[in-house]
């Protein structure tokens, strides 16, 4: 017998939801653009653009407890690095390869992750999951999302104009050409995304807060700015008033099993 017995260890899948409470942490580990992870002067030898990520904060205690080889982080879409992820959080699955231990105390691990990442990232509802659920997560990327964005206008705004925005942006398809800011990593094409509902509240003479419930994958910052005419219609275009997104929060990621939620 020359053939060696190959022991295949199935990965371990742990699902949950995460909230990101700050604006400067990326979802996934982001390698340094100069050294691509080896470590250089620019990144202070860490090999990373940012010291922490949701992925690392959530995965590390699990990897250690399972005594696994490495982890993969799967999520239902992602927010921009400067956007918070609030509400009940975004669904994710951590895939741990070659775990030596499979019976983890997820309640304790959840508490450990949250204590370590306090004020930055919060995980909830940790449970054992499967490859199949990862597939469903990926499919659900276009599921409904709810956002809140603070908008700064070049000129003063009136209540009538805000009502006009609500009427003209609710229940329509937005045509969005790949935003200039992501053009370097995504193909240049036009996507159509549906907006279910828009609510706008005036905050001050030149500021308003807009809540949007839409199909996942809509670029909300560009819906506001218009992205030099690449997103149509846009807030800037509709009001003929240059609009700039200041702060963006994801309020809700609505999975299939959840019933339809209205903007509050
Ligand atoms: Zn580097």
Tab-separated table of N, CA, C and O and ligand atoms in Angstrom, residues 32 34-35 39-40 43 47, ligand 1:
chain	number	residue	atom	x	y	z
A	32	UNK	N	-2.138	46.100	2.023
A	32	UNK	CA	-1.417	47.316	1.655
A	32	UNK	C	-1.198	47.336	0.142
A	32	UNK	O	-0.786	46.343	-0.447
A	34	UNK	N	0.957	48.978	-1.565
A	34	UNK	CA	2.362	49.050	-1.976
A	34	UNK	C	3.035	47.685	-1.935
A	34	UNK	O	3.724	47.292	-2.866
A	35	UNK	N	2.825	46.949	-0.836
A	35	UNK	CA	3.572	45.696	-0.673
A	35	UNK	C	2.686	44.457	-0.828
A	35	UNK	O	3.175	43.343	-0.815
A	39	UNK	N	4.479	43.569	3.934
A	39	UNK	CA	4.928	44.495	4.980
A	39	UNK	C	5.964	45.444	4.412
A	39	UNK	O	6.946	44.988	3.821
A	40	UNK	N	5.724	46.751	4.567
A	40	UNK	CA	6.688	47.730	4.036
A	40	UNK	C	6.653	48.968	4.929
A	40	UNK	O	5.957	49.004	5.940
A	43	UNK	N	3.079	50.799	5.322
A	43	UNK	CA	2.056	50.202	6.194
A	43	UNK	C	2.636	49.860	7.568
A	43	UNK	O	1.994	49.174	8.375
A	47	UNK	N	1.476	45.110	6.527
A	47	UNK	CA	0.955	44.541	5.282
A	47	UNK	C	-0.485	44.934	5.018
A	47	UNK	O	-1.103	44.459	4.077
B	1	LIG	ZN1	2.941	47.712	2.922
